[in-house]
Short mmCIF file of C-alpha atoms in Angstrom, two decimals:
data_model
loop_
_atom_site.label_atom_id
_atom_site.label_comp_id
_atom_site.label_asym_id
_atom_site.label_seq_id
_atom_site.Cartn_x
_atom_site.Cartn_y
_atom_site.Cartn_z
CA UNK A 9 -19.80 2.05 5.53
CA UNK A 10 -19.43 -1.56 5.92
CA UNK A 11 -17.20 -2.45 3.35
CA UNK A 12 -14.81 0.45 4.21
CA UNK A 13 -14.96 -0.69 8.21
CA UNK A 14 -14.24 -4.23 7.82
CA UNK A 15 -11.42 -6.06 8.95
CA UNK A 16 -8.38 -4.93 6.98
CA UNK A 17 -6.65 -8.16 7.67
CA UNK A 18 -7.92 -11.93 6.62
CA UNK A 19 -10.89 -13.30 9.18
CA UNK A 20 -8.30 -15.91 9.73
CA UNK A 21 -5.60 -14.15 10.49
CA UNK A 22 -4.15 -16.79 12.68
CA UNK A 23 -3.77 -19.00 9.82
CA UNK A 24 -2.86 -16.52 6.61
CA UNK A 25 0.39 -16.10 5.79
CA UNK A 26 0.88 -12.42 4.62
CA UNK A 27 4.01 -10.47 3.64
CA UNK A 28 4.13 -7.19 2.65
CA UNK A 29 6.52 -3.97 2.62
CA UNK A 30 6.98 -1.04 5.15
CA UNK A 31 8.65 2.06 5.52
CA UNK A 32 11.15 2.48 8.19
CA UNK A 33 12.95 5.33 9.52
CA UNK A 34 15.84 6.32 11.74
CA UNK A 35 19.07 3.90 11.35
CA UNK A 36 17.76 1.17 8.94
CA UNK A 37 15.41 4.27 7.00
CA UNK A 38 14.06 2.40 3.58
CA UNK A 39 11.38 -0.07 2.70
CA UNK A 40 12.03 -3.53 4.62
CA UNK A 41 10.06 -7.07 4.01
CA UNK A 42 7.90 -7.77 6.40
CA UNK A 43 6.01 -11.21 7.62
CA UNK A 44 2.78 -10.81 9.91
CA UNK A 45 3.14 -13.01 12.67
CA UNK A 46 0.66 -13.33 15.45
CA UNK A 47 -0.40 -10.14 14.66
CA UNK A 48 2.87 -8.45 14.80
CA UNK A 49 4.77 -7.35 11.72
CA UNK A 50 8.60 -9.20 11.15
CA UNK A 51 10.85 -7.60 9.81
CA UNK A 52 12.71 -10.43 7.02
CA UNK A 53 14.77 -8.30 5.10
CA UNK A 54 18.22 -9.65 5.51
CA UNK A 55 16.56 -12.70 4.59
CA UNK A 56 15.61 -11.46 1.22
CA UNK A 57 16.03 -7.34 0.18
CA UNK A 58 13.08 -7.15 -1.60
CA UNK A 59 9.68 -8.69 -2.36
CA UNK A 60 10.82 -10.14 -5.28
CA UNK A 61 14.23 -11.87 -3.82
CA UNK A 62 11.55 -13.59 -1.85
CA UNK A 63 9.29 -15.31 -4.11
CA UNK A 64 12.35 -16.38 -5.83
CA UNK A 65 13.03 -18.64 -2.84
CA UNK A 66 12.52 -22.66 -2.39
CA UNK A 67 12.16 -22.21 1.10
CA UNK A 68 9.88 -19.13 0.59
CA UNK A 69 6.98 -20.53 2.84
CA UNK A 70 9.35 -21.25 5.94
CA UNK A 71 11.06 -17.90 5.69
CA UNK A 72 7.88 -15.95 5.78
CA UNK A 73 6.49 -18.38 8.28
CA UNK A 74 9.69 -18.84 10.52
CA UNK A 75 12.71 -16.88 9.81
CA UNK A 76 14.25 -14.53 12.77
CA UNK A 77 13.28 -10.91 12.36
CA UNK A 78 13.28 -8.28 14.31
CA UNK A 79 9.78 -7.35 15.88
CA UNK A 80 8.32 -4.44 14.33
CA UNK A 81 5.32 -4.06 16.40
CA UNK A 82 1.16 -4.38 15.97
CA UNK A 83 0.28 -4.59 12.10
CA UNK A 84 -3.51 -3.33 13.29
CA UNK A 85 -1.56 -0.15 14.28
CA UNK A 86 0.21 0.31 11.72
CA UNK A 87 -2.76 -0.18 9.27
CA UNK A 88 -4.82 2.53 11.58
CA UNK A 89 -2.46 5.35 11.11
CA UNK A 90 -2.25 4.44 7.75
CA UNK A 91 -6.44 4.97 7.54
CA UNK A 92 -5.61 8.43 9.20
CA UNK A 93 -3.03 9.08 7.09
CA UNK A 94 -0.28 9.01 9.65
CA UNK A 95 2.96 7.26 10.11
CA UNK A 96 2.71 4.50 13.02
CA UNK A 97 5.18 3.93 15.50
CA UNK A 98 8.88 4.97 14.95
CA UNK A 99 7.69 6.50 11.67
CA UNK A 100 7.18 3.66 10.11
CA UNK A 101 4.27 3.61 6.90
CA UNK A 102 2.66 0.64 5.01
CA UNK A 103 3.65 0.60 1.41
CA UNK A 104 2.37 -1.77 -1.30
CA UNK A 105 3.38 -5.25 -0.96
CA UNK A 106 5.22 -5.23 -4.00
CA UNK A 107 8.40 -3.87 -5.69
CA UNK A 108 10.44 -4.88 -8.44
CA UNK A 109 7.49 -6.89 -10.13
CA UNK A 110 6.19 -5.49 -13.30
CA UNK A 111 2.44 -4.37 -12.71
CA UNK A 112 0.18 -5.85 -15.23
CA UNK A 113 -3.32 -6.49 -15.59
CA UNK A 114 -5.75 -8.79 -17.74
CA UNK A 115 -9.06 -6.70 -19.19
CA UNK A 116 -12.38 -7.91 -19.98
CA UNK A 117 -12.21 -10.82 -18.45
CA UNK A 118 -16.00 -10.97 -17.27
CA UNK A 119 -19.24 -10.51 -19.16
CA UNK A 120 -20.52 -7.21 -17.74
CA UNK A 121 -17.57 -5.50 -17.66
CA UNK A 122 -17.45 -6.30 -21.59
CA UNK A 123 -20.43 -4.77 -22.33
CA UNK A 124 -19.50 -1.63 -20.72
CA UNK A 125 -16.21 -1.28 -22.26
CA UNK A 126 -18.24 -1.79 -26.01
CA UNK A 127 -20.40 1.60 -24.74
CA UNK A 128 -17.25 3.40 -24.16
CA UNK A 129 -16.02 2.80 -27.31
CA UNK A 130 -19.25 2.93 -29.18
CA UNK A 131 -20.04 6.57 -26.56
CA UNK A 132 -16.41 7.51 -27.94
CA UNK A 133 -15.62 8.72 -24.33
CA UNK A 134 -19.06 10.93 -23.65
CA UNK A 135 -21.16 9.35 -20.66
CA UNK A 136 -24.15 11.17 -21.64
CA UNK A 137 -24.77 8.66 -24.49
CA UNK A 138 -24.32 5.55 -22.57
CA UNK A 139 -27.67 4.83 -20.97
CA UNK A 140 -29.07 4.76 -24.90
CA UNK A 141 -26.59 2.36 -25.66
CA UNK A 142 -26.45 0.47 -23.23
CA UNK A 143 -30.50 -0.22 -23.80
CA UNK A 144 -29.35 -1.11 -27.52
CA UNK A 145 -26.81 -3.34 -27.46
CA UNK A 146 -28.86 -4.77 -24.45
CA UNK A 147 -31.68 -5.14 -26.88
CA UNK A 148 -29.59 -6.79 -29.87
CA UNK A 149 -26.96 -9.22 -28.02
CA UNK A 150 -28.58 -9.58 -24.56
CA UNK A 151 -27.34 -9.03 -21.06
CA UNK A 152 -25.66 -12.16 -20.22
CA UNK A 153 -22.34 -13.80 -21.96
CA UNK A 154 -21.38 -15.80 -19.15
CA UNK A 155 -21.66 -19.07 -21.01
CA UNK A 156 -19.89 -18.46 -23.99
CA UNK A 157 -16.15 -19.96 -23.19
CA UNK A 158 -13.30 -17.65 -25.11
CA UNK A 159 -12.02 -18.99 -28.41
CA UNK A 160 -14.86 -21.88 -28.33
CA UNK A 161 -16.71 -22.42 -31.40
CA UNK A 162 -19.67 -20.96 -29.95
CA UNK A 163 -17.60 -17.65 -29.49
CA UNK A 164 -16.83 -18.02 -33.12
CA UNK A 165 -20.98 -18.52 -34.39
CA UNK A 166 -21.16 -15.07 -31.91
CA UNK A 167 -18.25 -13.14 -33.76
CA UNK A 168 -19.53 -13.86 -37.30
CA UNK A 169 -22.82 -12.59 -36.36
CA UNK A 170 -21.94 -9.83 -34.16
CA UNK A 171 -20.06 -8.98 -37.14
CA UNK A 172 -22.79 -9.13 -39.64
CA UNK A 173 -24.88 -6.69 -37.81
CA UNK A 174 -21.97 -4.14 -37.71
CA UNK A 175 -21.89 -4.57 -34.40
CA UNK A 176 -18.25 -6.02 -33.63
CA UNK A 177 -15.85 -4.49 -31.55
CA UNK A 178 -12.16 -4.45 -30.57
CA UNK A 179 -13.52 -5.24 -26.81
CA UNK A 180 -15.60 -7.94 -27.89
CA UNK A 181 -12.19 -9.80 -29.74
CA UNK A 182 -10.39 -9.48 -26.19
CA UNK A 183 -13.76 -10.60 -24.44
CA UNK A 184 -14.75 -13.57 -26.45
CA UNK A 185 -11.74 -14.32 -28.50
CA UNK A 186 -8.51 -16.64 -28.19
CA UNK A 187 -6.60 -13.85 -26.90
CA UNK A 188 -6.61 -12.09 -23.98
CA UNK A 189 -6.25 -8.63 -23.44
CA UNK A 190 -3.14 -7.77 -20.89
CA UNK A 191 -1.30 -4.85 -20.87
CA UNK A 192 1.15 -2.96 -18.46
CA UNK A 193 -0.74 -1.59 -15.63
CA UNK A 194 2.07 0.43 -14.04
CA UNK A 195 5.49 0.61 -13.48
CA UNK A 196 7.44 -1.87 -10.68
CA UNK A 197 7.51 0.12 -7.32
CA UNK A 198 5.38 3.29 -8.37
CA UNK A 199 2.18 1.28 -6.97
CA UNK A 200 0.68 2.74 -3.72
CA UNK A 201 -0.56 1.00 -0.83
CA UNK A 202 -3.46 0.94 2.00
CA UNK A 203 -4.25 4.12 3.55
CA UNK A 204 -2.86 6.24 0.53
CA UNK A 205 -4.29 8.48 -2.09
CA UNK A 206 -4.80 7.42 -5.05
CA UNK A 207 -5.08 9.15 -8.50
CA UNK A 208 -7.03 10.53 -11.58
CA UNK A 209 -5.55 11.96 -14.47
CA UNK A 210 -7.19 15.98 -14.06
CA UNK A 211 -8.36 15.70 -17.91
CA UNK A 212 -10.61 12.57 -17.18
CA UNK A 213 -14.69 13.00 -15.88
CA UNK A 214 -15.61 9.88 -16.55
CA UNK A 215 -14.08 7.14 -14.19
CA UNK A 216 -14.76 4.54 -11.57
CA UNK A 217 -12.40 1.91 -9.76
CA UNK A 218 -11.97 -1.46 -10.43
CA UNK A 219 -11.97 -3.87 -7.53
CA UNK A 220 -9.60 -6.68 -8.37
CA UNK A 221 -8.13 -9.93 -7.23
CA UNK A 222 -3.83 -9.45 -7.91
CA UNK A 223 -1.78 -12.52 -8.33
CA UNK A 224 2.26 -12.33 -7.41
CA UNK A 225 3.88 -14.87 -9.80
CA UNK A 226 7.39 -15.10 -9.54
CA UNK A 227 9.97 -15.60 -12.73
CA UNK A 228 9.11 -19.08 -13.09
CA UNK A 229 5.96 -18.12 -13.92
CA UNK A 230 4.67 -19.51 -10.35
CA UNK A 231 1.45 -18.18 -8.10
CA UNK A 232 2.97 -18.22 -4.83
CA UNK A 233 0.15 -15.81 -3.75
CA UNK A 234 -2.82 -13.27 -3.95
CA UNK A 235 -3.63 -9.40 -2.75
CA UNK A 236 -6.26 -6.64 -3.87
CA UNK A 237 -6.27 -4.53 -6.42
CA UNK A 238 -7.37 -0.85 -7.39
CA UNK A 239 -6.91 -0.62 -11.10
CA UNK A 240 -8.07 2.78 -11.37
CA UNK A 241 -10.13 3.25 -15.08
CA UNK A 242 -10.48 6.43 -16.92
CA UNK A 243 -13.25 5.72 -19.13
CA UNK A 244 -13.73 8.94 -21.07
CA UNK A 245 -10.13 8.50 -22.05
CA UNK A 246 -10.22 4.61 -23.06
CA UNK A 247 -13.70 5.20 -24.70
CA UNK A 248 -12.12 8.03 -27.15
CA UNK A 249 -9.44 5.28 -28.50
CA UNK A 250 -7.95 2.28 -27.52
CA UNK A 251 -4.72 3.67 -28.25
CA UNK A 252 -5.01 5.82 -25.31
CA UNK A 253 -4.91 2.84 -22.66
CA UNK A 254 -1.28 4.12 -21.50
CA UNK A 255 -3.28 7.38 -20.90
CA UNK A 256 -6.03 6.37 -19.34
CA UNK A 257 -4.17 3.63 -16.83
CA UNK A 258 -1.00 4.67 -15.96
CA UNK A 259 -0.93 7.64 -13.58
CA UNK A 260 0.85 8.75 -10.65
CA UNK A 261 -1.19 6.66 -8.02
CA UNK A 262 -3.00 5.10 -10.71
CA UNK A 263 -2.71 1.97 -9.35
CA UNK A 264 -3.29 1.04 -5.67
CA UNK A 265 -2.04 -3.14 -4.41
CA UNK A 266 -2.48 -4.22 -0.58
CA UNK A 267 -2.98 -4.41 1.98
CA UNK A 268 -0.51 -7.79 2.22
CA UNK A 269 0.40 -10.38 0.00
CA UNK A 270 -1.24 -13.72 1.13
CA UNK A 271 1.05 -16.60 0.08
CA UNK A 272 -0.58 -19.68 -1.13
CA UNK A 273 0.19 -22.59 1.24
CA UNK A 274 -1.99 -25.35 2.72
CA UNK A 275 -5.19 -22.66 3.95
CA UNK A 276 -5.06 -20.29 1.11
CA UNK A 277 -4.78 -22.05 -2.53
CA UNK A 278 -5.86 -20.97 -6.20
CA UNK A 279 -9.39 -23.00 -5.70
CA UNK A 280 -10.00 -20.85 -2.81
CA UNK A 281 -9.02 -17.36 -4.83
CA UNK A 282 -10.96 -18.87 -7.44
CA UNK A 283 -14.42 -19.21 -5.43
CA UNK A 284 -14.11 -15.74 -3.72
CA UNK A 285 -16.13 -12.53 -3.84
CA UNK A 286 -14.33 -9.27 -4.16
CA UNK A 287 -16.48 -6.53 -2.49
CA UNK A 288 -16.51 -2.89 -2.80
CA UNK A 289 -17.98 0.30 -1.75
CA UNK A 290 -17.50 3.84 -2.32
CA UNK A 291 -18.18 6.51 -0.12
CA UNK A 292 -18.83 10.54 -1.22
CA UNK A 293 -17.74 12.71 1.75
CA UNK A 294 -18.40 15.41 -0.04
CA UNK A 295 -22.14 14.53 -1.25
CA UNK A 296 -22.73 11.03 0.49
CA UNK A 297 -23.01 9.05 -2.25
CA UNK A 298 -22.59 5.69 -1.48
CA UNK A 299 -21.88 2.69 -4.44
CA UNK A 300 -21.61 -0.88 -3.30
CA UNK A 301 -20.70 -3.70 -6.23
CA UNK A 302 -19.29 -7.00 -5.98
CA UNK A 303 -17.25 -8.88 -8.36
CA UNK A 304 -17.74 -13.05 -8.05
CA UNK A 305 -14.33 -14.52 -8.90
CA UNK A 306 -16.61 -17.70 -10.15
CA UNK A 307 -18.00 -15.94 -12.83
CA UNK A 308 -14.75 -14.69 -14.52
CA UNK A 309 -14.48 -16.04 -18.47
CA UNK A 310 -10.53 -17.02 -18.37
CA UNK A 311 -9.14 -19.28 -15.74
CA UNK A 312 -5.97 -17.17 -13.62
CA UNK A 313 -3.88 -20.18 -15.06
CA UNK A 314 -5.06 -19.11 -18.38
CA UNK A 315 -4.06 -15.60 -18.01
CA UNK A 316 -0.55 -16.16 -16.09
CA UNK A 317 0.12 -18.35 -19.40
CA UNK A 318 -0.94 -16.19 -21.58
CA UNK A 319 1.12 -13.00 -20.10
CA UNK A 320 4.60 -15.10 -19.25
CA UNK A 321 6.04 -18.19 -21.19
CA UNK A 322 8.49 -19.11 -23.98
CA UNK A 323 7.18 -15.63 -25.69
CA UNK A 324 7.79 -13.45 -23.00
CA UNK A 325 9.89 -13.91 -19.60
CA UNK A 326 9.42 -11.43 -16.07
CA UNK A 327 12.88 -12.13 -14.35
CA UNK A 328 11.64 -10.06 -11.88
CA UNK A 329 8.56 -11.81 -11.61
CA UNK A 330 4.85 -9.89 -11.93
CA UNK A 331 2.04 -9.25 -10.59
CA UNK A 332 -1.38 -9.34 -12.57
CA UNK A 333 -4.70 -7.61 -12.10
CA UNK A 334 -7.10 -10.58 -12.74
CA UNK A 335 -10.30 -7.67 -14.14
CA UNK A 336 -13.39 -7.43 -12.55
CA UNK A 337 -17.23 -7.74 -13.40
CA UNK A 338 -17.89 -3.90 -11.70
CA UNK A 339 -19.22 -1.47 -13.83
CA UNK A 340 -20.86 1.02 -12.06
CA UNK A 341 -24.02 2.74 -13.69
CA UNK A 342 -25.62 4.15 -11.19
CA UNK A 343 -26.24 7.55 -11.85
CA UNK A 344 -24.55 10.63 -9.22
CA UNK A 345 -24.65 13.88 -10.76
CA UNK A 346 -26.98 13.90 -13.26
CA UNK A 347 -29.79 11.93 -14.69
CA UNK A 348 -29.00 9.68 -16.96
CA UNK A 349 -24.63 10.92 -16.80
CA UNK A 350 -23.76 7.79 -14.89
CA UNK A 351 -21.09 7.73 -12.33
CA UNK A 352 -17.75 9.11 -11.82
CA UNK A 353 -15.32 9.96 -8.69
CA UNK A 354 -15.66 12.70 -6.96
CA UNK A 355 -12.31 14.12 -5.06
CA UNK A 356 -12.03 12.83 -1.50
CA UNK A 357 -14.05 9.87 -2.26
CA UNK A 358 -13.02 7.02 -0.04
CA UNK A 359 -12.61 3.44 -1.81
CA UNK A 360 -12.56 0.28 -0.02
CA UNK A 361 -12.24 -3.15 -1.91
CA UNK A 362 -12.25 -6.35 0.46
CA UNK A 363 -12.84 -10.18 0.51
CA UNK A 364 -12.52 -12.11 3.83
CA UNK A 365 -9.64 -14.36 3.32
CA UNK A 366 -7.61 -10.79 2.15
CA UNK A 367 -8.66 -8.04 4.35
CA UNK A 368 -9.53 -4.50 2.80
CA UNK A 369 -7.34 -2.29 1.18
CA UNK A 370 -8.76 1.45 1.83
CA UNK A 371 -7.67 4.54 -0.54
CA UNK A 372 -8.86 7.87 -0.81
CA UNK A 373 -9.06 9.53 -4.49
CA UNK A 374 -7.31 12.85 -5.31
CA UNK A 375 -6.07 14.27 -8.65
CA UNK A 376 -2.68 12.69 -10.01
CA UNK A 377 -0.83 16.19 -10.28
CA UNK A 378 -1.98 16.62 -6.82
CA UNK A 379 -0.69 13.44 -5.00
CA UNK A 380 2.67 13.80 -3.55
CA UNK A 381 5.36 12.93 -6.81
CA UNK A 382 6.68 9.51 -7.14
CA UNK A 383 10.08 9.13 -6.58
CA UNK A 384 11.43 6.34 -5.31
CA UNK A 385 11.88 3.51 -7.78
CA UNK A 386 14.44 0.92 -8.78
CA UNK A 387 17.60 2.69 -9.04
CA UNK A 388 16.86 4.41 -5.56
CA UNK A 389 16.16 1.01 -3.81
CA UNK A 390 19.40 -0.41 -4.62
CA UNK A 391 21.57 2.52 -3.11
CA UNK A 392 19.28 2.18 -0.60
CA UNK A 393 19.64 -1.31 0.22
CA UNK A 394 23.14 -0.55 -0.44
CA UNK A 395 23.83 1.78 1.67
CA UNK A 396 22.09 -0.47 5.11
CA UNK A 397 24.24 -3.48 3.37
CA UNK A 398 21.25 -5.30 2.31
CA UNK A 399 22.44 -6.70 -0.69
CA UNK A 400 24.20 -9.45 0.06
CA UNK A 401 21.58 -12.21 1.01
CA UNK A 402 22.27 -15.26 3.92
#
């Protein structure tokens, strides 16, 4: 349980600089932009109307750090009735930090977790035949990949031979190769946030989370900060066809971002996101289970720089800016309901993902078709924001 009890804001909160998004109710009802300040939440929205407004600004770092707001109350409160499922005081209810950003994520980005996508594909979805393969490819390419730099020569040698022995694979391209894999994760504002369910596709038996550093780039294709990430994986579905990513990733709750945005600045920079460890550790309430696993930012193949180029440039623009799942190097194994099957989420299982200079962002997992519909998105912001005469910025 220690994972899932740890501090859901930085150890140094006095010093992070966190935004995020909440839900307020009675006159100004809608989601606002908030700024945790001394451990109270700011509310900055006439200052910018959404997330995105706000990482669009020079002066973003003095707004979040200094702009009047109105005081909102404790964010610890908040983020307990959020753990019970609750609204906090006046109503109010933590969403995910972001909103107009399109959700997109980088995969196979570390060694392990390429192995484990080639037995998917090669188990064409079945988790029963994974432990066998697993031991084979084991056997034939070894365990550890970590050295071999994507698109190097070396990478090359590894693809001809891989090759040769009939042993190539789509994943392996992504992994290894010049290009990396990124695709659409989910949809701008249909992400959910701390404290919510989130959710599995009712077809899928096979599936695990992925603990993940998030980046929020802006439309300039700048990193003006970093969150945590739930990119929740189907891999029955993936492992039947590649084709079926859409499928297998994007789901009502599919996706879970939170629990605040920490803005890079002079305490918090890429070189600190880059030597981080993301933690994780699932909890069975119905059977106990427990499942710790780490993923060790240091060890990850492609730089972030690397992958914010390769998703945003001259050959494709985000005017709304993005934010991108950075993969992870979890790939759990261990086995839960039968010998030798693996393991997969149970309903009810509680998830908690956390480094120390982020917090922890906490969800609970529940069927897709179960989890309350989403419907709220873009066009419903903006008559929103509308209608409290939020659009028209200072």
């Amino acid at each position: 349980m220690t994972t899932i009890q740890a501090n859901p804001l930085p150890d140094d909160l006095d010093r992070a600089l966190l935004v995020g998004r909440v839900w307020r109710t009675g006159a100004n009802e809608g989601p606002a932009v908030v700024a945790v300040r001394g451990g109270r939440l700011v509310d900055i929205t006439r200052h910018a109307p959404t997330v995105a407004d706000l990482f669009e600004r020079r002066d973003l770092l003095a707004i979040a750090g200094g702009a009047e707001g109105e005081d909102l109350g404790e964010v610890r409160a908040l983020m307990d009735a959020a753990l019970r499922c609750e609204a906090g005081a006046n109503g109010m209810r933590l969403l995910a930090p972001c909103d107009l950003q399109a959700i997109k994520a980088a995969g196979v980005t570390f060694a392990v977790s390429l192995l484990e996508r080639v037995i998917e594909e090669q188990a064409k979805g079945d988790p029963s035949r994974a432990e066998a393969l697993r031991a084979q490819l084991h056997a034939t390419i070894g365990t550890d990949l970590s050295d071999i730099v994507p698109g190097s020569e070396a990478a090359q040698r590894l693809k001809t031979e891989l090759s040769a022995r009939g042993l190539w694979s789509q994943y392996m391209e992504v992994g290894i190769g010049p290009d990396a894999e990124v695709f659409t994760k989910s949809q701008p504002m249909s992400a959910v946030g701390h404290g919510a369910d989130i959710g599995l596709h009712p077809t899928s038996h096979w599936n695990n989370p992925e603990p993940e550093i998030v980046l929020a780039v802006n439309s300039r294709a700048e990193i003006v900060g970093a969150t945590l990430g739930n990119d929740v994986n189907l891999r029955d579905i993936e492992g039947r066809s590649a084709l079926l990513l859409g499928k297998a990733k994007d789901n009502n709750a599919s996706c879970a971002i939170g629990p605040f945005i920490r803005l890079f600045d002079d305490t918090y920079s890429l070189d600190t996101l880059r030597a981080c460890e993301v933690n994780m550790l699932i909890e069975g309430v119905d059977d106990g289970f427990i499942l710790e696993g780490s993923s060790r930012m240091r060890e990850i193949s492609r730089d972030p720089l690397d992958l914010v180029a390769q998703t945003c440039g001259a050959h494709h623009q985000y005017p709304d800016g993005f934010m991108l799942f950075l993969g992870t190097m979890f790939s759990p194994i261990k086995d839960r309901d039968a010998e030798g099957g693996g393991f997969t989420h149970h309903l009810g299982d509680k998830v908690g993902i956390s480094t120390p200079s982020l917090g922890t962002l906490v969800n609970t997992v529940q069927r897709s078709d179960a989890i309350t519909p989403w419907t709220f998105g873009v066009r419903a912001l903006y008559a929103n924001l509308a209608q409290r005469g939020l659009l028209v910025q200072e």
